[in-house]
Coordinates of C-alpha atoms in Angstrom, one line a residue:
X1 CA -11.2 12.7 -12.4
X2 CA -12.5 9.1 -11.9
X3 CA -10.2 6.1 -9.3
X4 CA -11.4 2.7 -8.4
X5 CA -10.6 1.1 -5.4
X6 CA -8.7 -2.1 -5.3
X7 CA -8.9 -4.6 -1.9
X8 CA -6.7 -7.0 -2.0
X9 CA -7.8 -10.2 0.7
X10 CA -7.4 -14.5 1.4
X11 CA -9.3 -15.5 5.0
X12 CA -11.0 -12.4 5.6
X13 CA -14.7 -12.6 4.4
X14 CA -15.7 -10.9 8.2
X15 CA -12.7 -8.4 8.5
X16 CA -12.8 -6.9 5.0
X17 CA -16.5 -6.3 6.9
X18 CA -15.7 -5.2 9.8
X19 CA -13.0 -2.8 8.8
X20 CA -12.1 -1.5 5.4
X21 CA -15.7 -2.0 3.9
X22 CA -16.9 -0.5 7.2
X23 CA -14.7 2.3 7.1
X24 CA -15.2 3.0 3.7
X25 CA -18.8 3.2 4.1
X26 CA -18.8 6.3 6.7
X27 CA -16.7 8.0 4.3
X28 CA -18.1 10.2 1.0
X29 CA -16.4 7.7 -0.8
X30 CA -18.6 5.8 -3.8
X31 CA -18.7 2.1 -2.3
X32 CA -19.3 1.0 -6.1
X33 CA -16.0 1.5 -7.0
X34 CA -14.8 -1.2 -5.3
X35 CA -12.8 -4.4 -6.2
X36 CA -11.9 -7.1 -4.3
X37 CA -8.9 -9.5 -5.9
X38 CA -9.4 -12.7 -4.7
X39 CA -6.1 -15.2 -4.1
X40 CA -8.0 -17.9 -3.2
X41 CA -11.2 -17.6 -5.7
X42 CA -13.6 -20.5 -4.0
X43 CA -14.2 -18.3 -1.0
X44 CA -15.9 -15.3 -3.3
X45 CA -19.1 -17.3 -2.9
X46 CA -18.4 -16.7 1.0
X47 CA -17.6 -12.9 0.1
X48 CA -20.4 -12.9 -1.7
X49 CA -22.4 -14.0 0.8
X50 CA -21.3 -11.9 3.9
X51 CA -21.7 -8.7 2.0
X52 CA -24.9 -9.2 0.2
X53 CA -26.3 -5.4 0.9
X54 CA -22.9 -3.7 0.4
X55 CA -22.8 -2.3 -3.7
X56 CA -19.1 -3.4 -4.4
X57 CA -17.5 -3.1 -8.0
X58 CA -16.3 -5.7 -8.9
X59 CA -15.5 -9.1 -7.3
X60 CA -12.4 -10.4 -9.2
X61 CA -10.8 -13.7 -8.6
X62 CA -6.7 -14.3 -9.4
X63 CA -5.5 -17.1 -7.6
X64 CA -2.8 -15.2 -6.5
X65 CA -1.4 -16.8 -3.6
X66 CA 1.5 -13.6 -2.6
X67 CA 1.2 -10.1 -2.5
X68 CA 3.5 -9.5 -5.3
X69 CA 1.9 -11.6 -7.6
X70 CA -1.1 -10.8 -6.1
X71 CA -0.4 -6.4 -6.8
X72 CA 1.1 -7.2 -10.1
X73 CA -2.8 -9.2 -11.4
X74 CA -3.8 -5.7 -10.4
X75 CA -1.9 -3.9 -12.1
X76 CA -2.3 -5.8 -15.0
X77 CA -5.8 -5.7 -14.8
X78 CA -6.9 -2.4 -15.2
X79 CA -6.7 -0.6 -18.3
X80 CA -3.3 1.5 -18.7
X81 CA -3.8 5.6 -16.8
X82 CA -6.6 4.1 -14.7
X83 CA -6.4 6.4 -12.1
X84 CA -6.1 3.5 -8.8
X85 CA -6.4 3.7 -5.2
X86 CA -4.3 0.4 -3.1
X87 CA -6.2 -0.1 0.6
X88 CA -5.9 -3.5 2.3
X89 CA -8.6 -5.7 4.0
X90 CA -7.6 -4.6 7.2
X91 CA -7.1 -1.1 8.0
X92 CA -9.7 0.6 10.3
X93 CA -9.9 4.0 9.1
X94 CA -7.8 7.3 7.9
X95 CA -6.6 9.1 10.2
X96 CA -5.3 13.1 10.3
X97 CA -3.4 15.1 11.9
X98 CA -4.9 18.0 13.9
X99 CA -1.7 19.0 16.0
X100 CA 1.0 17.6 18.1
X101 CA -1.0 15.0 20.4
X102 CA -4.8 14.6 18.4
X103 CA -5.9 12.6 14.9
X104 CA -9.2 12.4 13.7
X105 CA -10.7 10.3 11.2
X106 CA -10.3 11.7 7.4
X107 CA -14.1 11.1 6.7
X108 CA -13.5 13.5 3.5
X109 CA -11.8 10.4 2.0
X110 CA -12.9 11.1 -2.0
X111 CA -12.0 14.6 -2.1
X112 CA -8.3 13.9 0.0
X113 CA -8.2 11.1 -3.1
X114 CA -8.7 13.4 -5.7
X115 CA -6.4 15.9 -4.3
X116 CA -4.2 14.0 -4.2
X117 CA -3.6 12.5 -7.5
X118 CA -4.9 16.0 -8.8
X119 CA -1.1 17.1 -6.6
X120 CA 1.0 14.3 -7.6
X121 CA -0.2 14.5 -11.3
X122 CA 0.9 17.8 -10.8
X123 CA 4.2 17.3 -10.1
X124 CA 4.9 14.6 -12.9
X125 CA 4.6 12.0 -10.1
X126 CA 2.6 8.7 -10.5
X127 CA 2.5 7.3 -6.7
X128 CA 1.2 8.3 -4.3
X129 CA 0.7 7.5 -0.7
X130 CA 0.7 8.8 3.6
X131 CA 2.5 8.5 6.9
X132 CA 3.1 4.6 7.6
X133 CA 2.7 4.9 11.0
X134 CA 0.3 6.8 13.3
X135 CA 1.6 9.0 15.6
X136 CA 0.8 12.6 15.1
X137 CA 3.6 14.0 17.1
X138 CA 5.9 12.4 13.8
X139 CA 2.7 13.0 11.5
X140 CA 3.8 16.3 9.8
X141 CA 1.5 18.7 7.7
X142 CA 4.0 18.6 4.3
X143 CA 3.4 16.6 1.1
X144 CA 7.2 15.0 0.0
X145 CA 7.7 13.8 -2.9
X146 CA 11.7 12.7 -2.2
X147 CA 12.1 9.2 -1.6
X148 CA 10.0 8.3 1.3
X149 CA 8.8 4.8 1.7
X150 CA 4.9 4.1 0.3
X151 CA 3.2 2.6 2.5
X152 CA 1.0 -0.8 0.8
X153 CA -1.7 -0.6 2.7
X154 CA -3.1 2.5 1.8
X155 CA -1.4 4.3 -1.5
X156 CA -2.7 5.5 -5.1
X157 CA -0.9 5.2 -8.8
X158 CA -2.1 5.8 -12.3
X159 CA -1.1 2.4 -13.8
X160 CA 0.9 1.6 -16.3
X161 CA 2.4 -1.5 -17.8
X162 CA 5.7 -0.3 -17.2
X163 CA 8.4 -1.9 -14.5
X164 CA 7.9 0.5 -12.6
X165 CA 4.6 -0.6 -11.7
X166 CA 5.6 -4.2 -11.6
X167 CA 7.8 -5.9 -9.0
X168 CA 10.1 -8.4 -9.0
X169 CA 9.1 -12.0 -8.9
X170 CA 12.1 -13.2 -7.8
X171 CA 11.9 -16.1 -5.2
X172 CA 14.3 -17.7 -2.2
X173 CA 15.1 -21.2 -2.0
X174 CA 11.8 -22.5 -0.5
X175 CA 10.1 -20.9 -3.7
X176 CA 8.5 -18.0 -1.8
X177 CA 8.8 -14.8 -3.3
X178 CA 10.6 -12.5 -1.6
X179 CA 8.7 -9.5 1.2
X180 CA 8.9 -6.3 1.3
X181 CA 7.5 -5.4 -1.9
X182 CA 5.8 -2.1 -0.9
X183 CA 9.7 -0.7 -0.2
X184 CA 10.8 -1.9 -3.7
X185 CA 7.3 -0.2 -5.1
X186 CA 8.9 2.9 -3.8
X187 CA 12.1 2.5 -5.3
X188 CA 10.9 2.1 -8.3
X189 CA 8.6 4.7 -8.4
X190 CA 11.4 7.1 -7.5
X191 CA 13.4 5.5 -9.5
X192 CA 11.3 6.3 -12.3
X193 CA 9.3 9.9 -12.2
X194 CA 12.5 10.9 -9.7
X195 CA 10.1 11.4 -7.4
X196 CA 7.0 10.0 -4.9
X197 CA 4.0 11.8 -3.4
X198 CA 3.9 11.6 0.4
X199 CA 0.9 13.2 2.8
X200 CA 2.8 13.5 5.8
X201 CA -0.7 14.6 8.2
X202 CA -1.8 10.9 7.6
X203 CA -1.5 7.2 8.4
X204 CA -3.6 4.6 8.3
X205 CA -5.0 2.6 12.2
X206 CA -4.5 -0.8 11.2
X207 CA -2.5 -3.1 13.3
X208 CA -0.2 -4.6 10.7
X209 CA 0.6 -7.9 10.8
X210 CA -1.8 -8.9 13.4
X211 CA -4.9 -10.9 11.6
X212 CA -5.2 -14.2 10.7
X213 CA -4.9 -14.5 6.4
X214 CA -3.5 -11.8 4.2
X215 CA 0.2 -12.0 4.6
X216 CA 0.6 -13.9 7.4
X217 CA 0.3 -17.1 6.1
X218 CA 3.7 -17.1 4.7
X219 CA 5.7 -14.4 6.9
X220 CA 8.6 -15.2 8.1
X221 CA 11.9 -13.6 9.6
X222 CA 14.1 -15.7 6.8
X223 CA 12.0 -14.3 4.0
X224 CA 11.7 -10.8 5.3
X225 CA 15.9 -11.4 5.3
X226 CA 15.6 -12.7 1.8
X227 CA 13.9 -9.7 0.9
X228 CA 15.7 -7.4 3.2
X229 CA 18.6 -9.4 0.7
X230 CA 17.1 -8.8 -2.1
X231 CA 16.4 -5.0 -1.8
X232 CA 19.9 -4.4 -0.8
X233 CA 21.8 -5.9 -3.1
X234 CA 19.3 -4.5 -6.7
X235 CA 19.0 -1.5 -5.0
X236 CA 22.6 -0.6 -3.1
X237 CA 21.6 3.5 -3.7
X238 CA 18.1 3.9 -2.3
X239 CA 18.5 1.6 1.4
X240 CA 20.1 0.7 3.7
X241 CA 20.0 -2.2 6.6
X242 CA 18.0 -0.6 9.8
X243 CA 19.3 -1.4 13.3
X244 CA 16.5 -4.4 14.6
X245 CA 17.1 -6.7 17.5
X246 CA 18.5 -10.0 16.4
X247 CA 15.6 -11.7 17.5
X248 CA 13.0 -8.9 15.9
X249 CA 11.6 -9.2 11.9
X250 CA 13.8 -7.1 9.0
X251 CA 13.7 -4.2 8.4
X252 CA 15.7 -1.5 5.7
X253 CA 15.7 2.4 5.6
X254 CA 15.0 4.5 2.6
X255 CA 18.3 6.1 1.7
X256 CA 18.9 8.0 -2.3
X257 CA 22.6 7.7 -1.0
X258 CA 23.5 10.2 -4.0
X259 CA 22.3 13.3 -2.5
X260 CA 25.0 14.2 0.0
X261 CA 23.2 16.0 3.3
X262 CA 23.8 19.1 4.3
X263 CA 25.8 20.6 7.3

């Protein structure tokens, strides 16, 4: 089975080298599978200079300034039935659970990816992901197929041009597209396939929303709130608002309310 690795990026020529690509080079992944997608095509020469000693597959200009349109561009870029792994440009590593107190770096990443696609496809699930939080106590040695949040910093999918693979591009009154795109993708695939696949014993090592560049260029509490309201209105059966502090970013929790909890 062949696959491609898609990395969306903006303003992080050094970060992508020091983090995501440095990690991939420590694994068994063929680095020529990597395609980098540029929200700002004018940054390509800077990246090419920074990454001149790394055999990147393709440098792809997109001119898509929001992660929603960027991910839609990536989905339309690859032919149908291509297997694609999406990974952010600021991932320090993927970690695998050892026990309730310890994880270790996942270096057999190619083997993990191939196995992830094999398991998900055998179960007729076109989207797979990993645990969102790196905490070995809460990570489980399980593979789940119910409605789970598939975090957008590392996930895999069989590419199609079906609606489940295309994110909404509805914008708020400020003209900025809504946040929470990975929550929407999780729900869309679950609705269509009846499942999403998540490997709960693997999680990314990353500092969410801390690096300069990326979606921090437009992420605000108001924009995230609009994203939450959009999800609650559009997918009322599959999510509910999560209680957060007034000054915190708003969040949702995914749950299929059509399924009654057992007593």
